[in-house]
């Protein structure tokens, strides 16, 4: 006999189920174990991470896969997206107008459940916990143990205005709601013991993180998901390419995927290799300033591949580079709106193919080094990773380089030292594209426009500067 209100049990065969999740998502098994452990311990979950890091997809897979067995397909994850206008009516429920279904067309006022009440009710037969009969949800031909609530973009809602009553309900495991069916004003709805809420929020919203109430922190475990490291490059690219070609029917590209090792194989497709390498290099540089997840790479590459196939383009680097440039503008530029002006200046150098050594020459004088230290640290980390050197070596080279004339220095000595130190800067920075990058005039023009809109630059500052010789 099935328990009418069972606790959330330990998943069976969890190792294989985690591997199943990892076939589609690049997520560390330790993160999955941490989330499952907190869920079993009775906590709800707040998944924090950058845009496109797979928080929503991971939430659904954890609920639907890990508690799956021969009889049930885990828990159905029912998604709702929070927004700034959310109130208690959106979370718990409230009285709302409704047009009568009869011929009169009169406006009636009826109770409309919020996302918590709706998903809790789904777990009980006829939405009534007093019957003490669980409702095993059927959806798309699958039978689920119950329904969980997934709140996307949790940080958009006003916590106090929206969730105060929910926290109280969670404390006592029951909700007090209006009743449309019985001749009573309210009734009690018990929260099932194995019911959970998973929320997602962008970790870049620092203000929201500092404003989290103690009530929320007591009831939700916060788990952070980051973007993959540089050392995971070819595993990330495997997932990027695999997801990008889905339903596009491009079998030649799939030859570049090692499905056993879940790795992208370089040198299997020269045209694809060039685009994929350039895309990763762009994203890795941008990640020094703003954390962005794998989904953004997938969106960009999928757009490139779909357009390439649509236009039947092959062996046309110029046109393919323009498509790449267009896709970067569509998907990446919107992520730059909240960047600092100094970061936009640096991105302009990067995307316009100006040498980063020229950036050091322009902004790295002794007086300005402290002002631009964060940007130089980003350059150093990027350069060190792609060239396989220690960041300390690069820091040592550029930290003490002075392009200003010393009082005790003769003109001849200054010229010689300046030439040597410029060469050191050039050698340190100039290999980042490996001579393989496309020109990105569309993205560059958009970044230039963004800078001009801020009123901080004049036209000639974005003229092509001569590389340091």
Coordinates of C-alpha atoms in Angstrom, one line a residue:
X1 CA 0.0 0.0 0.0
X2 CA 1.4 3.4 -1.0
X3 CA 2.0 5.9 1.9
X4 CA -0.4 8.9 1.6
X5 CA 2.4 11.3 2.5
X6 CA 5.8 9.8 2.2
X7 CA 9.1 11.5 3.0
X8 CA 11.5 12.2 0.1
X9 CA 13.5 9.0 -0.1
X10 CA 17.1 8.4 -1.2
X11 CA 17.4 7.9 -5.0
X12 CA 18.4 4.5 -6.2
X13 CA 21.2 3.8 -8.7
X14 CA 22.3 7.4 -8.3
X15 CA 25.7 7.0 -10.0
X16 CA 24.3 6.0 -13.3
X17 CA 21.6 8.6 -13.2
X18 CA 24.2 11.3 -12.6
X19 CA 26.1 10.1 -15.7
X20 CA 22.8 10.3 -17.6
X21 CA 22.4 14.0 -16.6
X22 CA 26.1 14.6 -17.5
X23 CA 25.5 13.4 -21.1
X24 CA 23.5 16.6 -21.7
X25 CA 24.9 19.0 -19.1
X26 CA 28.4 19.9 -18.2
X27 CA 28.0 19.8 -14.4
X28 CA 30.3 18.4 -11.7
X29 CA 28.9 15.3 -9.9
X30 CA 29.8 17.0 -6.6
X31 CA 27.2 19.7 -7.3
X32 CA 24.5 17.2 -8.0
X33 CA 25.3 15.3 -4.8
X34 CA 25.2 18.5 -2.9
X35 CA 21.8 19.4 -4.3
X36 CA 20.3 16.0 -3.7
X37 CA 21.7 15.8 -0.2
X38 CA 20.0 19.2 0.7
X39 CA 16.7 18.1 -0.9
X40 CA 16.7 14.8 1.1
X41 CA 17.5 16.8 4.3
X42 CA 14.3 18.8 3.7
X43 CA 15.7 21.9 2.2
X44 CA 14.4 23.7 -0.9
X45 CA 17.1 24.9 -3.3
X46 CA 18.3 28.2 -4.8
X47 CA 20.6 27.5 -7.8
X48 CA 22.8 30.5 -8.4
X49 CA 24.9 30.9 -11.5
X50 CA 25.7 33.1 -14.5
X51 CA 23.4 33.6 -17.5
X52 CA 23.3 30.4 -19.6
X53 CA 24.9 28.1 -17.0
X54 CA 22.1 25.5 -17.3
X55 CA 20.4 26.1 -13.9
X56 CA 16.8 25.5 -15.2
X57 CA 17.8 22.4 -17.2
X58 CA 19.6 20.9 -14.2
X59 CA 16.6 21.6 -12.0
X60 CA 14.3 19.7 -14.3
X61 CA 16.7 16.8 -14.8
X62 CA 17.3 16.3 -11.0
X63 CA 13.6 16.2 -10.2
X64 CA 12.6 14.0 -13.1
X65 CA 15.6 11.6 -13.4
X66 CA 17.1 10.9 -10.0
X67 CA 13.8 9.7 -8.4
X68 CA 12.8 7.7 -11.5
X69 CA 12.2 3.9 -11.2
X70 CA 10.3 1.3 -13.1
X71 CA 7.0 2.7 -12.0
X72 CA 7.5 6.4 -11.8
X73 CA 9.3 9.1 -13.8
X74 CA 10.5 11.0 -10.8
X75 CA 8.8 14.3 -9.9
X76 CA 7.3 16.6 -12.5
X77 CA 8.9 20.0 -12.4
X78 CA 6.4 22.8 -13.1
X79 CA 8.0 26.0 -14.1
X80 CA 7.0 29.6 -13.3
X81 CA 9.0 32.7 -14.1
X82 CA 9.1 35.4 -11.4
X83 CA 9.0 39.1 -12.2
X84 CA 9.1 42.4 -10.4
X85 CA 5.3 42.8 -10.2
X86 CA 4.8 39.5 -8.4
X87 CA 2.7 39.7 -5.2
X88 CA 1.3 37.2 -2.7
X89 CA -1.5 36.5 -5.3
X90 CA 1.1 35.1 -7.7
X91 CA 2.6 32.9 -5.1
X92 CA -0.3 31.8 -2.8
X93 CA -3.3 33.1 -4.7
X94 CA -6.1 35.7 -4.5
X95 CA -9.5 36.7 -5.8
X96 CA -9.5 37.5 -9.5
X97 CA -12.2 38.5 -12.0
X98 CA -13.4 35.9 -14.5
X99 CA -16.0 36.2 -17.3
X100 CA -18.9 33.8 -16.8
X101 CA -19.0 30.9 -19.2
X102 CA -22.8 31.1 -19.6
X103 CA -24.6 33.4 -22.0
X104 CA -24.8 36.3 -19.5
X105 CA -21.1 37.1 -19.9
X106 CA -21.1 38.5 -16.4
X107 CA -17.9 39.2 -14.5
X108 CA -17.5 36.8 -11.5
X109 CA -14.9 36.9 -8.8
X110 CA -13.2 33.7 -8.0
X111 CA -10.2 32.4 -6.2
X112 CA -7.2 31.9 -8.5
X113 CA -4.3 29.8 -7.0
X114 CA -0.8 31.0 -7.1
X115 CA 2.2 28.9 -8.2
X116 CA 2.7 27.3 -4.7
X117 CA -0.9 26.4 -4.1
X118 CA -1.3 25.2 -7.7
X119 CA 1.7 22.8 -7.5
X120 CA 0.9 21.7 -3.9
X121 CA -2.7 20.9 -5.0
X122 CA -1.4 18.9 -7.9
X123 CA 0.0 16.4 -5.4
X124 CA -3.4 15.6 -3.8
X125 CA -6.4 13.8 -5.3
X126 CA -8.9 16.5 -6.3
X127 CA -6.5 19.1 -4.9
X128 CA -7.7 18.2 -1.4
X129 CA -5.2 17.0 1.2
X130 CA -7.9 16.1 3.7
X131 CA -8.7 13.1 1.5
X132 CA -5.2 11.8 2.3
X133 CA -4.9 10.4 -1.2
X134 CA -1.8 11.3 -3.3
X135 CA -2.3 12.2 -6.9
X136 CA 0.3 10.6 -9.1
X137 CA 0.6 13.1 -11.9
X138 CA 0.4 12.0 -15.5
X139 CA 2.0 14.1 -18.1
X140 CA 3.0 13.3 -21.7
X141 CA 2.4 9.6 -21.1
X142 CA 4.5 9.5 -18.0
X143 CA 3.5 8.8 -14.4
X144 CA 5.2 11.1 -11.8
X145 CA 5.5 10.7 -8.1
X146 CA 4.2 14.2 -7.7
X147 CA 4.8 17.8 -8.7
X148 CA 7.6 20.2 -7.6
X149 CA 7.7 24.0 -8.2
X150 CA 10.4 25.5 -10.3
X151 CA 10.7 29.3 -10.0
X152 CA 12.9 30.8 -12.7
X153 CA 14.7 34.1 -12.2
X154 CA 13.8 34.2 -8.5
X155 CA 15.7 37.4 -8.1
X156 CA 13.2 39.4 -10.1
X157 CA 10.5 39.1 -7.5
X158 CA 10.2 41.3 -4.4
X159 CA 10.9 38.8 -1.6
X160 CA 9.0 40.4 1.2
X161 CA 6.0 41.3 -1.0
X162 CA 5.8 37.9 -2.7
X163 CA 7.0 35.2 -0.4
X164 CA 6.3 36.2 3.2
X165 CA 3.2 34.0 3.5
X166 CA 4.9 31.1 1.7
X167 CA 7.6 31.1 4.4
X168 CA 5.0 30.9 7.1
X169 CA 3.3 28.0 5.4
X170 CA 6.5 26.2 5.0
X171 CA 7.2 26.5 8.7
X172 CA 3.9 24.7 9.5
X173 CA 3.7 22.5 6.4
X174 CA 0.2 23.8 5.5
X175 CA -1.5 26.5 3.6
X176 CA -4.7 28.4 4.4
X177 CA -6.5 29.0 1.1
X178 CA -9.9 30.2 -0.2
X179 CA -12.3 27.6 -1.2
X180 CA -14.4 27.8 -4.4
X181 CA -16.1 24.4 -4.2
X182 CA -17.3 24.2 -0.6
X183 CA -19.5 26.5 1.4
X184 CA -16.7 27.7 3.6
X185 CA -14.5 30.7 3.1
X186 CA -11.1 29.0 3.6
X187 CA -9.7 25.5 4.0
X188 CA -6.4 24.0 4.9
X189 CA -4.1 22.5 2.3
X190 CA -1.2 20.4 3.6
X191 CA 2.2 20.6 1.9
X192 CA 3.4 17.1 1.1
X193 CA 6.5 15.9 2.9
X194 CA 8.3 15.2 -0.4
X195 CA 7.3 18.5 -2.1
X196 CA 10.2 20.8 -3.0
X197 CA 10.8 24.2 -4.5
X198 CA 13.8 24.9 -6.7
X199 CA 14.5 28.5 -7.6
X200 CA 17.1 29.8 -10.0
X201 CA 18.8 33.2 -9.9
X202 CA 21.6 35.0 -11.7
X203 CA 24.7 35.2 -9.5
X204 CA 25.6 38.5 -11.1
X205 CA 22.7 40.1 -9.2
X206 CA 24.8 41.1 -6.2
X207 CA 22.2 43.4 -4.8
X208 CA 19.7 40.6 -4.6
X209 CA 22.1 38.3 -2.9
X210 CA 22.8 40.8 -0.1
X211 CA 19.1 41.4 0.3
X212 CA 18.2 37.8 0.9
X213 CA 16.1 37.5 4.1
X214 CA 17.0 35.2 6.9
X215 CA 13.6 33.5 6.5
X216 CA 14.6 32.5 2.9
X217 CA 18.1 31.4 4.0
X218 CA 16.7 29.1 6.6
X219 CA 14.4 27.3 4.2
X220 CA 16.6 27.3 1.0
X221 CA 20.0 25.9 0.5
X222 CA 22.0 28.0 -1.9
X223 CA 24.1 26.1 -4.4
X224 CA 26.4 27.9 -6.9
X225 CA 26.9 26.7 -10.4
X226 CA 29.8 28.2 -12.4
X227 CA 30.8 28.2 -16.0
X228 CA 33.3 25.5 -17.0
X229 CA 37.0 26.2 -16.5
X230 CA 39.6 26.6 -19.3
X231 CA 40.9 23.2 -18.5
X232 CA 37.4 21.8 -19.4
X233 CA 37.5 23.5 -22.8
X234 CA 37.1 20.5 -25.0
X235 CA 34.5 18.9 -22.8
X236 CA 32.5 22.1 -22.9
X237 CA 33.0 22.3 -26.7
X238 CA 31.7 18.8 -27.0
X239 CA 28.4 19.8 -25.3
X240 CA 28.3 23.1 -27.4
X241 CA 28.7 21.3 -30.7
X242 CA 26.4 18.4 -29.8
X243 CA 23.6 20.7 -28.8
X244 CA 24.2 23.1 -31.7
X245 CA 23.8 20.5 -34.4
X246 CA 20.7 18.9 -32.9
X247 CA 17.9 18.6 -35.5
X248 CA 20.1 20.4 -38.1
X249 CA 21.1 17.1 -39.8
X250 CA 24.8 18.0 -40.3
X251 CA 26.4 14.5 -40.0
X252 CA 29.9 15.7 -41.0
X253 CA 30.1 17.9 -37.9
X254 CA 29.1 15.0 -35.6
X255 CA 32.3 13.2 -36.6
X256 CA 34.1 15.8 -34.5
X257 CA 32.5 14.4 -31.3
X258 CA 34.0 11.7 -29.2
X259 CA 30.9 10.5 -27.5
X260 CA 32.7 8.0 -25.2
X261 CA 35.0 10.6 -23.8
X262 CA 32.6 13.5 -24.3
X263 CA 35.3 15.6 -25.9
X264 CA 35.4 17.8 -29.0
X265 CA 38.1 16.5 -31.5
X266 CA 40.1 19.2 -33.1
X267 CA 41.4 18.8 -36.7
X268 CA 38.4 16.7 -37.8
X269 CA 36.8 19.6 -39.6
X270 CA 38.9 22.6 -40.5
X271 CA 36.1 25.0 -41.2
X272 CA 34.2 24.0 -38.0
X273 CA 37.5 24.0 -36.0
X274 CA 38.2 27.6 -36.9
X275 CA 34.7 28.9 -36.0
X276 CA 34.6 26.9 -32.7
X277 CA 38.1 27.9 -31.6
X278 CA 37.4 31.6 -32.4
X279 CA 34.0 31.4 -30.6
X280 CA 35.6 29.8 -27.5
X281 CA 38.5 32.4 -27.5
X282 CA 35.9 35.2 -27.7
X283 CA 33.9 33.8 -24.9
X284 CA 36.9 33.0 -22.7
X285 CA 38.0 36.6 -23.0
X286 CA 34.6 38.0 -22.2
X287 CA 34.3 35.7 -19.2
X288 CA 37.2 37.6 -17.6
X289 CA 34.8 40.5 -17.2
X290 CA 31.4 38.8 -17.0
X291 CA 30.6 35.2 -16.2
X292 CA 28.5 33.6 -18.9
X293 CA 27.4 30.0 -19.3
X294 CA 27.6 27.4 -22.0
X295 CA 24.1 28.0 -23.3
X296 CA 25.3 31.3 -24.9
X297 CA 28.0 29.5 -26.9
X298 CA 25.3 27.0 -28.0
X299 CA 23.0 29.8 -29.2
X300 CA 25.8 31.5 -31.2
X301 CA 27.2 28.4 -32.8
X302 CA 23.7 27.1 -33.6
X303 CA 22.9 30.3 -35.3
X304 CA 26.1 30.2 -37.4
X305 CA 25.6 26.5 -38.4
X306 CA 21.9 27.0 -39.3
X307 CA 22.6 30.1 -41.4
X308 CA 25.6 28.3 -43.1
X309 CA 23.4 25.4 -44.0
X310 CA 20.5 27.7 -45.1
X311 CA 22.7 29.6 -47.5
X312 CA 24.6 26.4 -48.6
X313 CA 28.0 28.0 -47.8
X314 CA 31.1 26.0 -48.0
X315 CA 34.8 27.1 -48.2
X316 CA 33.8 30.8 -48.1
X317 CA 35.7 32.2 -45.1
X318 CA 34.7 35.8 -45.7
X319 CA 31.0 35.1 -45.7
X320 CA 31.2 32.6 -42.8
X321 CA 33.1 35.2 -40.7
X322 CA 30.3 37.7 -41.4
X323 CA 27.7 35.2 -40.3
X324 CA 29.8 34.6 -37.1
X325 CA 30.1 38.4 -36.6
X326 CA 26.3 38.8 -37.0
X327 CA 25.5 36.0 -34.5
X328 CA 28.0 37.4 -31.9
X329 CA 26.2 40.8 -32.2
X330 CA 22.8 39.2 -31.7
X331 CA 23.6 37.1 -28.7
X332 CA 26.7 38.6 -27.1
X333 CA 26.2 42.4 -27.3
X334 CA 23.1 42.5 -25.1
X335 CA 25.3 41.0 -22.3
X336 CA 27.6 44.0 -22.4
X337 CA 25.0 46.6 -21.3
X338 CA 26.0 46.4 -17.7
X339 CA 29.8 46.4 -18.2
X340 CA 32.0 49.2 -17.0
X341 CA 33.2 51.8 -19.6
X342 CA 36.8 50.6 -19.1
X343 CA 35.7 47.0 -19.9
X344 CA 34.0 48.2 -23.1
X345 CA 37.3 50.0 -24.1
X346 CA 39.2 46.7 -23.6
X347 CA 36.6 44.7 -25.6
X348 CA 36.9 47.2 -28.4
X349 CA 40.6 46.5 -28.7
X350 CA 40.0 42.8 -28.6
X351 CA 37.2 42.6 -31.2
X352 CA 38.8 45.1 -33.6
X353 CA 42.0 43.0 -33.8
X354 CA 44.1 45.7 -32.2
X355 CA 47.0 44.3 -30.3
X356 CA 46.6 44.1 -26.6
X357 CA 50.1 45.4 -26.4
X358 CA 48.7 48.7 -27.9
X359 CA 46.2 48.7 -25.1
X360 CA 49.0 48.5 -22.6
X361 CA 50.8 51.3 -24.3
X362 CA 47.7 53.6 -24.3
X363 CA 46.3 52.9 -20.8
X364 CA 49.3 51.4 -18.9
X365 CA 51.5 54.4 -18.1
X366 CA 52.7 54.6 -14.5
X367 CA 49.9 57.1 -13.6
X368 CA 47.1 55.0 -15.1
X369 CA 48.2 51.5 -14.1
X370 CA 46.4 51.5 -10.8
X371 CA 43.2 52.8 -12.6
X372 CA 43.3 50.0 -15.1
X373 CA 44.7 47.3 -12.9
X374 CA 41.6 45.2 -13.1
X375 CA 41.6 45.2 -16.9
X376 CA 45.3 44.3 -17.0
X377 CA 44.6 41.5 -14.6
X378 CA 41.9 40.2 -16.9
X379 CA 44.4 40.3 -19.9
X380 CA 47.0 38.5 -17.9
X381 CA 44.7 35.7 -16.8
X382 CA 43.4 35.3 -20.4
X383 CA 46.9 35.3 -21.9
X384 CA 48.4 33.0 -19.3
X385 CA 45.7 30.4 -19.8
X386 CA 45.8 30.2 -23.6
X387 CA 49.6 30.2 -23.7
X388 CA 50.1 27.7 -20.9
X389 CA 52.2 30.0 -18.7
X390 CA 51.9 31.1 -15.1
X391 CA 50.2 34.4 -14.5
X392 CA 53.0 35.5 -12.2
X393 CA 55.4 35.4 -15.2
X394 CA 53.2 37.8 -17.2
X395 CA 52.5 40.0 -14.2
X396 CA 56.2 40.3 -13.5
X397 CA 56.8 41.4 -17.1
X398 CA 54.2 44.1 -17.4
X399 CA 53.9 45.4 -13.8
X400 CA 57.4 47.0 -13.8
X401 CA 57.4 48.1 -17.4
X402 CA 57.4 51.9 -17.5
X403 CA 57.0 53.7 -20.8
X404 CA 57.6 57.1 -19.2
X405 CA 61.1 58.8 -19.3
X406 CA 63.0 58.9 -16.0
X407 CA 64.6 62.1 -14.8
X408 CA 68.1 60.6 -14.7
X409 CA 67.7 58.9 -18.1
X410 CA 69.3 60.2 -21.3
X411 CA 67.3 60.4 -24.4
X412 CA 69.3 57.6 -26.0
X413 CA 68.9 55.4 -23.0
X414 CA 65.2 56.1 -22.8
X415 CA 64.7 55.2 -26.5
X416 CA 66.6 51.9 -26.1
X417 CA 64.8 50.9 -22.9
X418 CA 61.4 51.9 -24.3
X419 CA 62.0 49.8 -27.4
X420 CA 63.1 46.8 -25.2
X421 CA 60.1 47.1 -22.9
X422 CA 57.6 47.6 -25.7
X423 CA 59.0 44.4 -27.2
X424 CA 58.5 42.6 -23.9
X425 CA 54.9 43.8 -23.8
X426 CA 54.4 42.7 -27.5
X427 CA 55.8 39.3 -26.8
X428 CA 53.6 38.9 -23.8
X429 CA 50.3 39.9 -25.3
X430 CA 50.5 39.4 -29.1
X431 CA 50.0 35.7 -29.4
X432 CA 46.5 35.6 -28.1
X433 CA 44.7 35.1 -31.5
X434 CA 47.4 32.7 -32.8
X435 CA 47.1 34.5 -36.1
X436 CA 43.7 32.8 -36.8
X437 CA 41.1 35.3 -35.8
X438 CA 38.4 36.7 -38.0
X439 CA 37.8 40.5 -38.3
X440 CA 34.7 41.4 -36.4
X441 CA 33.7 44.8 -37.7
X442 CA 30.0 44.4 -36.8
X443 CA 30.6 43.7 -33.2
X444 CA 33.3 46.3 -33.0
X445 CA 31.1 49.0 -34.5
X446 CA 28.3 48.2 -31.9
X447 CA 30.8 48.4 -29.0
X448 CA 32.1 51.7 -30.4
X449 CA 28.5 53.0 -30.5
X450 CA 27.9 51.8 -26.9
X451 CA 30.9 53.8 -25.8
X452 CA 29.8 56.9 -27.7
X453 CA 26.4 56.7 -26.2
X454 CA 28.0 56.9 -22.8
X455 CA 29.7 60.1 -24.0
X456 CA 33.2 59.1 -22.9
X457 CA 35.1 58.7 -26.2
X458 CA 35.8 60.7 -29.3
X459 CA 36.0 59.1 -32.8
X460 CA 39.7 59.2 -33.2
X461 CA 40.3 57.1 -30.1
X462 CA 39.0 54.2 -32.0
X463 CA 41.1 54.7 -35.2
X464 CA 43.3 51.7 -35.9
X465 CA 46.4 52.3 -33.8
X466 CA 49.8 51.1 -35.0
X467 CA 51.0 47.9 -33.3
X468 CA 53.9 48.3 -31.0
X469 CA 57.1 47.4 -32.9

